[in-house]
Short mmCIF file of C-alpha atoms and ligand atoms in Angstrom, two decimals:
data_model
loop_
_atom_site.label_atom_id
_atom_site.label_comp_id
_atom_site.label_asym_id
_atom_site.label_seq_id
_atom_site.Cartn_x
_atom_site.Cartn_y
_atom_site.Cartn_z
CA UNK S 89 8.34 9.94 4.06
CA UNK S 90 11.22 8.61 1.24
CA UNK S 91 10.95 5.50 2.57
CA UNK S 92 7.14 5.14 2.32
CA UNK S 93 7.46 6.42 -1.25
CA UNK S 94 9.49 3.60 -2.11
CA UNK S 95 6.49 1.23 -0.55
CA UNK S 96 4.69 2.67 -2.90
CA UNK S 97 6.13 2.00 -5.67
CA UNK S 98 5.29 -1.84 -5.05
CA UNK S 99 1.61 -0.71 -6.00
CA UNK S 100 1.22 -3.66 -8.32
CA UNK S 101 2.74 -6.20 -6.11
CA UNK S 102 0.11 -5.35 -3.41
CA UNK S 103 2.41 -3.80 -1.29
CA UNK S 104 1.60 -0.47 -1.72
CA UNK S 105 -1.57 0.09 0.29
CA UNK S 106 -0.55 -2.10 3.25
CA UNK S 107 2.57 -0.67 3.95
CA UNK S 108 0.42 2.67 4.36
CA UNK S 109 -0.54 0.98 7.33
CA UNK S 110 2.77 1.58 8.93
CA UNK S 111 1.34 4.68 9.98
CA UNK S 112 -0.78 2.90 12.49
CA UNK S 113 -0.63 3.52 15.73
CA UNK S 114 -3.32 1.73 18.48
CA UNK S 115 -1.71 -1.80 19.48
CA UNK S 116 -5.00 -3.07 20.25
CA UNK S 117 -7.46 -2.83 17.71
CA UNK S 118 -6.10 -4.14 14.34
CA UNK S 119 -6.34 -1.95 11.24
CA UNK S 120 -9.65 -2.96 8.65
CA UNK S 121 -10.29 -1.87 5.46
CA UNK S 122 -12.24 1.62 5.00
CA UNK S 123 -14.88 0.97 2.49
CA UNK S 124 -16.54 3.59 0.78
CA UNK S 125 -18.76 3.46 -2.10
CA UNK S 126 -17.32 1.88 -5.33
CA UNK S 127 -15.39 -0.02 -2.90
CA UNK S 128 -14.60 -3.75 -1.96
CA UNK S 129 -12.52 -5.32 1.04
CA UNK S 130 -9.54 -7.46 0.30
CA UNK S 131 -9.63 -10.81 2.43
CA UNK S 132 -6.82 -11.11 4.66
CA UNK S 133 -6.08 -8.85 7.92
CA UNK S 134 -5.14 -5.45 6.70
CA UNK S 135 -6.31 -2.01 5.88
CA UNK S 136 -6.37 -2.65 2.11
CA UNK S 137 -9.46 -2.49 -0.05
CA UNK S 138 -10.01 -2.76 -4.09
CA UNK S 139 -11.39 0.50 -5.53
CA UNK S 140 -12.95 1.40 -8.55
CA UNK S 141 -14.79 -1.92 -7.72
CA UNK S 142 -17.50 -2.01 -10.79
CA UNK S 143 -14.28 -1.69 -13.24
CA UNK S 144 -12.96 -4.63 -14.71
CA UNK S 145 -9.67 -5.12 -13.03
CA UNK S 146 -6.58 -7.46 -14.39
CA UNK S 147 -5.19 -8.00 -11.02
CA UNK S 148 -7.43 -9.72 -8.81
CA UNK S 149 -5.70 -9.60 -5.28
CA UNK S 150 -7.05 -12.70 -2.76
CA UNK S 151 -5.43 -11.79 0.29
CA UNK S 152 -3.40 -9.03 1.83
CA UNK S 153 -1.74 -9.80 5.50
CA UNK S 154 0.10 -7.72 7.34
CA UNK S 155 2.06 -8.58 10.85
CA UNK S 156 1.80 -7.27 13.05
CA UNK S 157 -1.51 -5.19 12.47
CA UNK S 158 -1.58 -2.76 13.57
CA UNK S 159 2.21 -2.05 12.53
CA UNK S 160 4.66 -0.78 15.28
CA UNK S 161 6.56 1.89 14.51
CA UNK S 162 10.55 1.63 15.14
CA UNK S 163 9.95 -2.20 14.18
CA UNK S 164 9.32 -4.45 11.23
CA UNK S 165 6.09 -4.97 9.12
CA UNK S 166 5.60 -8.12 7.26
CA UNK S 167 3.49 -7.95 4.12
CA UNK S 168 2.45 -10.73 2.67
CA UNK S 169 -0.12 -10.96 -0.52
CA UNK S 170 -1.67 -12.90 -2.69
CA UNK S 171 -2.84 -12.40 -6.33
CA UNK S 172 -3.70 -13.57 -9.74
CA UNK S 173 -2.84 -11.59 -12.96
CA UNK S 174 -4.86 -12.22 -15.84
CA UNK S 175 -2.81 -10.51 -18.51
CA UNK S 176 0.64 -9.80 -19.55
CA UNK S 177 2.27 -6.96 -18.12
CA UNK S 178 5.01 -5.49 -19.92
CA UNK S 179 7.62 -2.80 -20.27
CA UNK S 180 5.23 0.89 -20.15
CA UNK S 181 3.07 -0.12 -17.43
CA UNK S 182 2.60 2.61 -15.05
CA UNK S 183 0.89 3.12 -11.54
CA UNK S 184 -0.85 6.52 -10.71
CA UNK S 185 -0.14 6.80 -6.70
CA UNK S 186 -2.08 9.45 -4.56
CA UNK S 187 -1.26 9.71 -0.69
CA UNK S 188 -2.89 12.67 1.21
CA UNK S 189 -2.39 13.37 4.81
CA UNK S 190 -5.22 14.98 5.92
CA UNK S 191 -6.11 17.75 3.55
CA UNK S 192 -2.69 17.57 2.20
CA UNK S 193 -1.43 16.17 -1.12
CA UNK S 194 1.91 13.99 -0.57
CA UNK S 195 2.05 12.28 -3.34
CA UNK S 196 0.77 12.55 -6.48
CA UNK S 197 2.65 10.91 -9.25
CA UNK S 198 3.20 8.40 -11.73
CA UNK S 199 5.63 5.83 -11.82
CA UNK S 200 7.08 3.29 -14.16
CA UNK S 201 5.43 -0.32 -12.81
CA UNK S 202 8.34 -2.15 -14.49
CA UNK S 203 10.84 -0.21 -12.40
CA UNK S 204 9.25 -0.93 -9.67
CA UNK S 205 8.29 -4.61 -9.27
CA UNK S 206 12.08 -5.50 -8.21
CA UNK S 207 11.20 -3.89 -4.91
CA UNK S 208 9.69 -7.43 -4.96
CA UNK S 209 11.99 -9.41 -6.53
CA UNK S 210 9.59 -9.42 -9.94
CA UNK S 211 10.86 -8.43 -13.27
CA UNK S 212 9.02 -7.61 -16.36
CA UNK S 213 7.43 -8.85 -18.30
CA UNK S 214 4.84 -10.76 -15.75
CA UNK S 215 3.25 -13.65 -16.99
CA UNK S 216 -0.28 -14.10 -16.61
CA UNK S 217 -0.89 -16.44 -13.28
CA UNK S 218 -0.10 -16.65 -9.63
CA UNK S 219 2.03 -14.38 -7.43
CA UNK S 220 2.30 -14.35 -3.82
CA UNK S 221 4.51 -12.31 -2.47
CA UNK S 222 6.22 -11.32 1.03
CA UNK S 223 8.78 -8.20 2.41
CA UNK S 224 9.44 -6.70 5.57
CA UNK S 225 10.27 -3.53 5.63
CA UNK S 226 11.44 -1.18 8.82
CA UNK S 227 8.90 1.23 9.67
CA UNK S 228 10.65 4.40 10.95
CA UNK S 229 10.11 6.10 14.11
CA UNK S 230 9.37 9.44 13.21
CA UNK S 231 5.93 9.44 11.57
CA UNK S 232 3.70 12.43 12.32
CA UNK S 233 0.05 11.46 13.46
CA UNK S 234 -3.34 12.26 11.41
CA UNK S 235 -4.98 10.61 8.62
CA UNK S 236 -3.91 8.76 5.45
CA UNK S 237 -5.63 7.77 2.56
CA UNK S 238 -3.59 6.15 -0.24
CA UNK S 239 -4.87 5.12 -3.51
CA UNK S 240 -2.80 3.32 -6.15
CA UNK S 241 -4.15 2.96 -9.86
CA UNK S 242 -2.05 0.75 -11.88
CA UNK S 243 -2.45 -0.06 -15.87
CA UNK S 244 -0.53 -1.26 -18.71
CA UNK S 245 1.68 -0.07 -21.23
CA UNK S 246 -1.97 0.11 -23.04
CA UNK S 247 -4.26 1.56 -20.26
CA UNK S 248 -5.85 -1.25 -19.27
CA UNK S 249 -6.96 -1.39 -15.87
CA UNK S 250 -4.60 -3.49 -13.76
CA UNK S 251 -5.59 -2.56 -10.37
CA UNK S 252 -6.77 0.37 -8.24
CA UNK S 253 -5.96 -0.30 -4.75
CA UNK S 254 -6.62 1.96 -1.57
CA UNK S 255 -5.94 2.47 2.26
CA UNK S 256 -6.76 4.84 5.14
CA UNK S 257 -5.31 4.89 8.30
CA UNK S 258 -5.48 7.16 10.97
CA UNK S 259 -3.01 7.56 14.02
CA UNK S 260 -3.31 9.65 17.08
CA UNK S 261 -1.06 12.25 18.73
CA UNK S 262 1.43 10.27 21.38
CA UNK S 263 1.35 12.12 24.07
CA UNK S 264 4.50 10.38 24.90
CA UNK S 265 6.20 12.23 21.71
CA UNK S 266 4.39 15.40 22.73
CA UNK S 267 6.28 15.05 25.90
CA UNK S 268 9.46 13.90 24.34
CA UNK S 269 10.17 10.91 26.24
CA UNK S 270 11.03 7.61 24.15
CA UNK S 271 8.50 5.35 23.69
CA UNK S 272 9.92 2.15 24.87
C1 NAG X 47 13.94 -5.63 11.23
O1 NAG X 47 14.81 -6.66 10.37
C2 NAG X 47 16.02 -6.82 10.06
C3 NAG X 47 16.47 -8.41 9.40
O2 NAG X 47 15.79 -9.26 9.99
C4 NAG X 47 16.82 -6.67 11.60
O3 NAG X 47 18.45 -6.45 11.14
C5 NAG X 47 16.56 -5.18 11.92
O4 NAG X 47 17.05 -5.59 13.03
C6 NAG X 47 14.92 -5.60 12.32
N1 NAG X 47 14.54 -4.41 12.87
C7 NAG X 47 13.83 -4.02 14.21
C8 NAG X 47 13.52 -2.91 14.54
O5 NAG X 47 13.22 -5.02 14.54
#
């Protein structure tokens, strides 16, 4: 789960939730956003959605694509995102990350946003404007089957809402894994 956590740390950079889709398995069906009340889909080919959509957020997410969708374990995943930042983000900005696996809370933690944006080659202060990001990560082979729900809520140093990003991904038990045989 370590690399997953690291992916999540890039939340403001729009990476986090898309990265959660690394848990996907079905090769036939691309993952789409699961839209709950208060949420809005994000354009593009990914399971990412905007949460707390009724609240003003200072980051507009224009597009998130993941390739491949659904991702394959033991393979590389590329996440591309476009967003507009409407306010300066300085040191002190933070992101609350919650990751639930079924009923279990895997991660519930606050991270320093400016410490984490380096993951996507950004550096605070982040000026208002358009951001286009692309990052490729290798997906670990050993990922437990089940349902994963991710929330990342980012705030400026003075608690203005930057973004709420969520994704829900389910993947099934792999029979090849139960049998202890290789995948390919
Ligand atoms: C992922 O990409 C890196 C860099 O291009 C490459 O070295 C690595 O072999 C790739 N991994 C897989 C599983 O394809």
